[in-house]
Amino acid sequence: MTGGPLAVLQQAPEPDPGPEELVVFWPLLVQLGWFLVGFLAVVLIGWLLVQPVLRRAVRRRNRNNATLQAAIVLYFRLVVVLVGTLVGLAVAGYGEFLSDSALVISAVALAVGIAAREVIGSLVSGVALVLDPEFNVGDHIVWNDGEGVVQSIALRITRVETADGELVTIPNTILTAHEITRPYGRGNHRIVQKLGVGYGNDLDDVLHHLTDVAGETKGILADPSPTAYVDELGGDGVSIRVHYWITDPTRRDVFAIRSAYARAVKDRLEAEGIDVSPPAERELSGQIRLRDPSERD
């Protein structure tokens, strides 16, 4: 019997490829070697020689903008890799193919653009955020889905740390497509606090105590000076609004100063016998009828 599995198992193994077969792959290996030479030459020159000079120049011109410093270095590395790839292909002998195949390259670029339109949109949005002087690392921002402090701005995403310590990754397209609020901007920040007092108190005396306490509270600026206003005459008391300023705040600073001021105001007004947030009083009228349990419906 000459067929069957046994005959297959008894077949001699095929001989290893000889020099003739290896010669076929040699041009490909040579082209790969030239590609690596061109690619690594551009990358090493860019990263080791040009990048340190660029980093120093950017840092010297933008000392207080860490966002722009990191972004320019990151974009420079991306450009170096792209240029290195093109140079490697040209050195490997594909220069004519690249120059004579504009239609093919356009078709490939179109396909890549359609497939990666969201990624490209995020890259463009990242550039817009980096170039925005009012959006930087360390800013406290509020967007549609939350709020927090900007930790880093990358090519596609921005990382924000929330008040709970969570690190949220947000696509840049979301931040550029929707409204962003900066409740605590750089420079002096005004804080507004409200409280109510009873109608029986001397309002001039109350306003004096409120501004005096603000001037004694640590963290509140003396210039601009704190101010207090009668905001509204309510049904249960007088609503008063207090304005004061703090400098270059963070969210934690705002909460701490508001708390310290509120405690100091409470102690001062109670010591002066001033009613703070008096309880609501309502006058009720009507009749109450009691029914004898022995009565039947």
PDB file of C-alpha atoms in Angstrom, residues 124-284:
ATOM      1  CA  VAL A 124      -6.225  69.889  16.194  1.00  0.00           C
ATOM      2  CA  SER A 125      -8.152  70.595  19.395  1.00  0.00           C
ATOM      3  CA  GLY A 126      -5.015  69.880  21.413  1.00  0.00           C
ATOM      4  CA  VAL A 127      -3.084  72.459  19.405  1.00  0.00           C
ATOM      5  CA  ALA A 128      -5.893  74.971  19.991  1.00  0.00           C
ATOM      6  CA  LEU A 129      -5.822  74.363  23.741  1.00  0.00           C
ATOM      7  CA  VAL A 130      -2.033  74.666  23.906  1.00  0.00           C
ATOM      8  CA  LEU A 131      -2.080  77.971  22.022  1.00  0.00           C
ATOM      9  CA  ASP A 132      -4.865  79.372  24.217  1.00  0.00           C
ATOM     10  CA  PRO A 133      -3.138  81.624  26.792  1.00  0.00           C
ATOM     11  CA  GLU A 134      -6.143  81.343  29.129  1.00  0.00           C
ATOM     12  CA  PHE A 135      -5.968  77.522  29.343  1.00  0.00           C
ATOM     13  CA  ASN A 136      -2.950  76.138  31.201  1.00  0.00           C
ATOM     14  CA  VAL A 137      -1.806  73.374  33.483  1.00  0.00           C
ATOM     15  CA  GLY A 138      -2.879  74.194  37.037  1.00  0.00           C
ATOM     16  CA  ASP A 139      -6.104  75.973  36.046  1.00  0.00           C
ATOM     17  CA  HIS A 140      -9.330  74.986  37.784  1.00  0.00           C
ATOM     18  CA  ILE A 141     -11.974  74.424  35.112  1.00  0.00           C
ATOM     19  CA  VAL A 142     -15.637  73.443  34.990  1.00  0.00           C
ATOM     20  CA  TRP A 143     -17.039  71.623  31.938  1.00  0.00           C
ATOM     21  CA  ASN A 144     -20.312  69.846  31.183  1.00  0.00           C
ATOM     22  CA  ASP A 145     -19.509  66.629  33.056  1.00  0.00           C
ATOM     23  CA  GLY A 146     -17.512  67.892  36.034  1.00  0.00           C
ATOM     24  CA  GLU A 147     -14.758  70.122  37.343  1.00  0.00           C
ATOM     25  CA  GLY A 148     -11.161  69.860  38.454  1.00  0.00           C
ATOM     26  CA  VAL A 149      -7.574  71.061  38.036  1.00  0.00           C
ATOM     27  CA  VAL A 150      -5.774  70.570  34.705  1.00  0.00           C
ATOM     28  CA  GLN A 151      -2.775  68.261  35.204  1.00  0.00           C
ATOM     29  CA  SER A 152      -1.529  67.800  31.619  1.00  0.00           C
ATOM     30  CA  ILE A 153      -2.478  68.577  28.022  1.00  0.00           C
ATOM     31  CA  ALA A 154      -1.440  65.904  25.497  1.00  0.00           C
ATOM     32  CA  LEU A 155      -1.970  65.561  21.753  1.00  0.00           C
ATOM     33  CA  ARG A 156      -5.396  63.946  21.993  1.00  0.00           C
ATOM     34  CA  ILE A 157      -6.502  64.216  25.605  1.00  0.00           C
ATOM     35  CA  THR A 158      -6.375  66.451  28.662  1.00  0.00           C
ATOM     36  CA  ARG A 159      -6.038  64.999  32.157  1.00  0.00           C
ATOM     37  CA  VAL A 160      -7.947  66.706  34.970  1.00  0.00           C
ATOM     38  CA  GLU A 161      -7.813  65.898  38.683  1.00  0.00           C
ATOM     39  CA  THR A 162     -11.188  66.227  40.408  1.00  0.00           C
ATOM     40  CA  ALA A 163     -11.811  67.368  43.981  1.00  0.00           C
ATOM     41  CA  ASP A 164     -12.108  63.686  44.991  1.00  0.00           C
ATOM     42  CA  GLY A 165      -8.588  62.976  43.730  1.00  0.00           C
ATOM     43  CA  GLU A 166      -9.744  61.132  40.606  1.00  0.00           C
ATOM     44  CA  LEU A 167      -7.744  61.598  37.393  1.00  0.00           C
ATOM     45  CA  VAL A 168     -10.175  62.110  34.494  1.00  0.00           C
ATOM     46  CA  THR A 169      -9.062  61.757  30.872  1.00  0.00           C
ATOM     47  CA  ILE A 170     -11.039  64.058  28.563  1.00  0.00           C
ATOM     48  CA  PRO A 171     -10.781  64.086  24.729  1.00  0.00           C
ATOM     49  CA  ASN A 172      -9.671  67.527  23.595  1.00  0.00           C
ATOM     50  CA  THR A 173     -12.625  67.752  21.203  1.00  0.00           C
ATOM     51  CA  ILE A 174     -15.006  67.886  24.186  1.00  0.00           C
ATOM     52  CA  LEU A 175     -13.173  70.815  25.755  1.00  0.00           C
ATOM     53  CA  THR A 176     -13.060  72.815  22.520  1.00  0.00           C
ATOM     54  CA  ALA A 177     -16.633  72.041  21.455  1.00  0.00           C
ATOM     55  CA  HIS A 178     -18.312  73.028  24.726  1.00  0.00           C
ATOM     56  CA  GLU A 179     -18.208  75.919  27.139  1.00  0.00           C
ATOM     57  CA  ILE A 180     -15.429  75.872  29.759  1.00  0.00           C
ATOM     58  CA  THR A 181     -15.732  77.947  32.911  1.00  0.00           C
ATOM     59  CA  ARG A 182     -12.785  79.066  35.043  1.00  0.00           C
ATOM     60  CA  PRO A 183     -14.348  80.022  38.370  1.00  0.00           C
ATOM     61  CA  TYR A 184     -10.964  80.733  39.938  1.00  0.00           C
ATOM     62  CA  GLY A 185      -8.932  82.656  37.390  1.00  0.00           C
ATOM     63  CA  ARG A 186      -5.388  83.854  37.853  1.00  0.00           C
ATOM     64  CA  GLY A 187      -4.985  87.145  39.694  1.00  0.00           C
ATOM     65  CA  ASN A 188      -7.381  88.543  42.284  1.00  0.00           C
ATOM     66  CA  HIS A 189     -10.574  86.548  42.683  1.00  0.00           C
ATOM     67  CA  ARG A 190     -13.728  87.990  44.203  1.00  0.00           C
ATOM     68  CA  ILE A 191     -15.735  85.884  46.632  1.00  0.00           C
ATOM     69  CA  VAL A 192     -19.372  86.692  47.417  1.00  0.00           C
ATOM     70  CA  GLN A 193     -21.020  85.469  50.602  1.00  0.00           C
ATOM     71  CA  LYS A 194     -24.579  86.061  51.747  1.00  0.00           C
ATOM     72  CA  LEU A 195     -26.208  86.005  55.174  1.00  0.00           C
ATOM     73  CA  GLY A 196     -29.401  87.173  56.742  1.00  0.00           C
ATOM     74  CA  VAL A 197     -30.045  89.253  59.883  1.00  0.00           C
ATOM     75  CA  GLY A 198     -33.206  90.256  61.688  1.00  0.00           C
ATOM     76  CA  TYR A 199     -35.040  93.522  61.083  1.00  0.00           C
ATOM     77  CA  GLY A 200     -34.409  94.649  64.653  1.00  0.00           C
ATOM     78  CA  ASN A 201     -30.654  95.099  64.102  1.00  0.00           C
ATOM     79  CA  ASP A 202     -28.842  98.312  63.178  1.00  0.00           C
ATOM     80  CA  LEU A 203     -27.845  97.664  59.538  1.00  0.00           C
ATOM     81  CA  ASP A 204     -24.970 100.172  59.547  1.00  0.00           C
ATOM     82  CA  ASP A 205     -23.540  98.397  62.570  1.00  0.00           C
ATOM     83  CA  VAL A 206     -23.938  95.004  60.891  1.00  0.00           C
ATOM     84  CA  LEU A 207     -22.217  96.138  57.695  1.00  0.00           C
ATOM     85  CA  HIS A 208     -19.346  97.589  59.700  1.00  0.00           C
ATOM     86  CA  HIS A 209     -18.789  94.310  61.555  1.00  0.00           C
ATOM     87  CA  LEU A 210     -18.871  92.280  58.342  1.00  0.00           C
ATOM     88  CA  THR A 211     -16.211  94.365  56.596  1.00  0.00           C
ATOM     89  CA  ASP A 212     -14.144  94.592  59.782  1.00  0.00           C
ATOM     90  CA  VAL A 213     -14.083  90.798  60.159  1.00  0.00           C
ATOM     91  CA  ALA A 214     -13.093  90.419  56.494  1.00  0.00           C
ATOM     92  CA  GLY A 215     -10.136  92.730  57.058  1.00  0.00           C
ATOM     93  CA  GLU A 216      -8.985  90.583  59.999  1.00  0.00           C
ATOM     94  CA  THR A 217      -9.345  87.210  58.229  1.00  0.00           C
ATOM     95  CA  LYS A 218      -6.100  85.714  56.927  1.00  0.00           C
ATOM     96  CA  GLY A 219      -5.995  85.383  53.144  1.00  0.00           C
ATOM     97  CA  ILE A 220      -8.427  88.220  52.376  1.00  0.00           C
ATOM     98  CA  LEU A 221      -6.844  91.184  50.598  1.00  0.00           C
ATOM     99  CA  ALA A 222      -6.984  94.692  52.009  1.00  0.00           C
ATOM    100  CA  ASP A 223      -6.855  96.169  48.491  1.00  0.00           C
ATOM    101  CA  PRO A 224      -9.434  95.993  46.991  1.00  0.00           C
ATOM    102  CA  SER A 225     -11.082  96.520  50.333  1.00  0.00           C
ATOM    103  CA  PRO A 226     -13.972  94.258  51.462  1.00  0.00           C
ATOM    104  CA  THR A 227     -17.460  95.691  51.005  1.00  0.00           C
ATOM    105  CA  ALA A 228     -20.909  94.772  52.310  1.00  0.00           C
ATOM    106  CA  TYR A 229     -24.306  95.671  50.867  1.00  0.00           C
ATOM    107  CA  VAL A 230     -27.949  95.278  51.803  1.00  0.00           C
ATOM    108  CA  ASP A 231     -29.088  92.856  49.102  1.00  0.00           C
ATOM    109  CA  GLU A 232     -32.758  92.245  49.732  1.00  0.00           C
ATOM    110  CA  LEU A 233     -35.546  92.899  52.237  1.00  0.00           C
ATOM    111  CA  GLY A 234     -37.082  89.470  52.713  1.00  0.00           C
ATOM    112  CA  GLY A 235     -40.119  88.317  54.570  1.00  0.00           C
ATOM    113  CA  ASP A 236     -38.074  86.829  57.422  1.00  0.00           C
ATOM    114  CA  GLY A 237     -35.086  89.177  57.554  1.00  0.00           C
ATOM    115  CA  VAL A 238     -32.623  91.347  55.703  1.00  0.00           C
ATOM    116  CA  SER A 239     -30.322  89.647  53.171  1.00  0.00           C
ATOM    117  CA  ILE A 240     -26.780  91.058  53.091  1.00  0.00           C
ATOM    118  CA  ARG A 241     -24.102  90.426  50.468  1.00  0.00           C
ATOM    119  CA  VAL A 242     -20.372  90.625  51.312  1.00  0.00           C
ATOM    120  CA  HIS A 243     -17.659  90.995  48.653  1.00  0.00           C
ATOM    121  CA  TYR A 244     -13.974  90.360  49.330  1.00  0.00           C
ATOM    122  CA  TRP A 245     -10.936  89.386  47.276  1.00  0.00           C
ATOM    123  CA  ILE A 246      -8.189  86.778  47.520  1.00  0.00           C
ATOM    124  CA  THR A 247      -5.142  86.384  45.308  1.00  0.00           C
ATOM    125  CA  ASP A 248      -4.313  83.551  42.859  1.00  0.00           C
ATOM    126  CA  PRO A 249      -6.607  81.003  44.533  1.00  0.00           C
ATOM    127  CA  THR A 250      -7.106  77.290  44.165  1.00  0.00           C
ATOM    128  CA  ARG A 251     -10.372  75.552  44.907  1.00  0.00           C
ATOM    129  CA  ARG A 252      -9.089  74.402  48.296  1.00  0.00           C
ATOM    130  CA  ASP A 253      -8.015  77.949  49.213  1.00  0.00           C
ATOM    131  CA  VAL A 254     -11.455  79.320  48.375  1.00  0.00           C
ATOM    132  CA  PHE A 255     -13.242  76.811  50.594  1.00  0.00           C
ATOM    133  CA  ALA A 256     -10.812  77.347  53.487  1.00  0.00           C
ATOM    134  CA  ILE A 257     -11.093  81.160  53.412  1.00  0.00           C
ATOM    135  CA  ARG A 258     -14.887  81.092  53.060  1.00  0.00           C
ATOM    136  CA  SER A 259     -15.104  78.772  56.058  1.00  0.00           C
ATOM    137  CA  ALA A 260     -12.722  80.873  58.174  1.00  0.00           C
ATOM    138  CA  TYR A 261     -14.636  84.064  57.360  1.00  0.00           C
ATOM    139  CA  ALA A 262     -18.032  82.493  58.112  1.00  0.00           C
ATOM    140  CA  ARG A 263     -16.852  81.241  61.513  1.00  0.00           C
ATOM    141  CA  ALA A 264     -15.367  84.639  62.396  1.00  0.00           C
ATOM    142  CA  VAL A 265     -18.569  86.434  61.350  1.00  0.00           C
ATOM    143  CA  LYS A 266     -20.713  84.109  63.437  1.00  0.00           C
ATOM    144  CA  ASP A 267     -18.554  84.657  66.533  1.00  0.00           C
ATOM    145  CA  ARG A 268     -18.479  88.452  66.073  1.00  0.00           C
ATOM    146  CA  LEU A 269     -22.217  88.898  65.477  1.00  0.00           C
ATOM    147  CA  GLU A 270     -23.177  86.598  68.338  1.00  0.00           C
ATOM    148  CA  ALA A 271     -20.835  88.518  70.652  1.00  0.00           C
ATOM    149  CA  GLU A 272     -22.526  91.776  69.568  1.00  0.00           C
ATOM    150  CA  GLY A 273     -26.003  90.325  70.127  1.00  0.00           C
ATOM    151  CA  ILE A 274     -26.947  90.444  66.448  1.00  0.00           C
ATOM    152  CA  ASP A 275     -29.397  87.811  65.203  1.00  0.00           C
ATOM    153  CA  VAL A 276     -27.960  85.844  62.291  1.00  0.00           C
ATOM    154  CA  SER A 277     -30.446  84.110  59.960  1.00  0.00           C
ATOM    155  CA  PRO A 278     -33.448  84.566  62.283  1.00  0.00           C
ATOM    156  CA  PRO A 279     -36.001  81.755  62.236  1.00  0.00           C
ATOM    157  CA  ALA A 280     -38.981  82.228  59.986  1.00  0.00           C
ATOM    158  CA  GLU A 281     -42.178  83.412  61.627  1.00  0.00           C
ATOM    159  CA  ARG A 282     -45.603  82.757  60.141  1.00  0.00           C
ATOM    160  CA  GLU A 283     -49.014  83.887  61.362  1.00  0.00           C
ATOM    161  CA  LEU A 284     -51.641  81.181  61.059  1.00  0.00           C
TER     162      LEU A 284
END
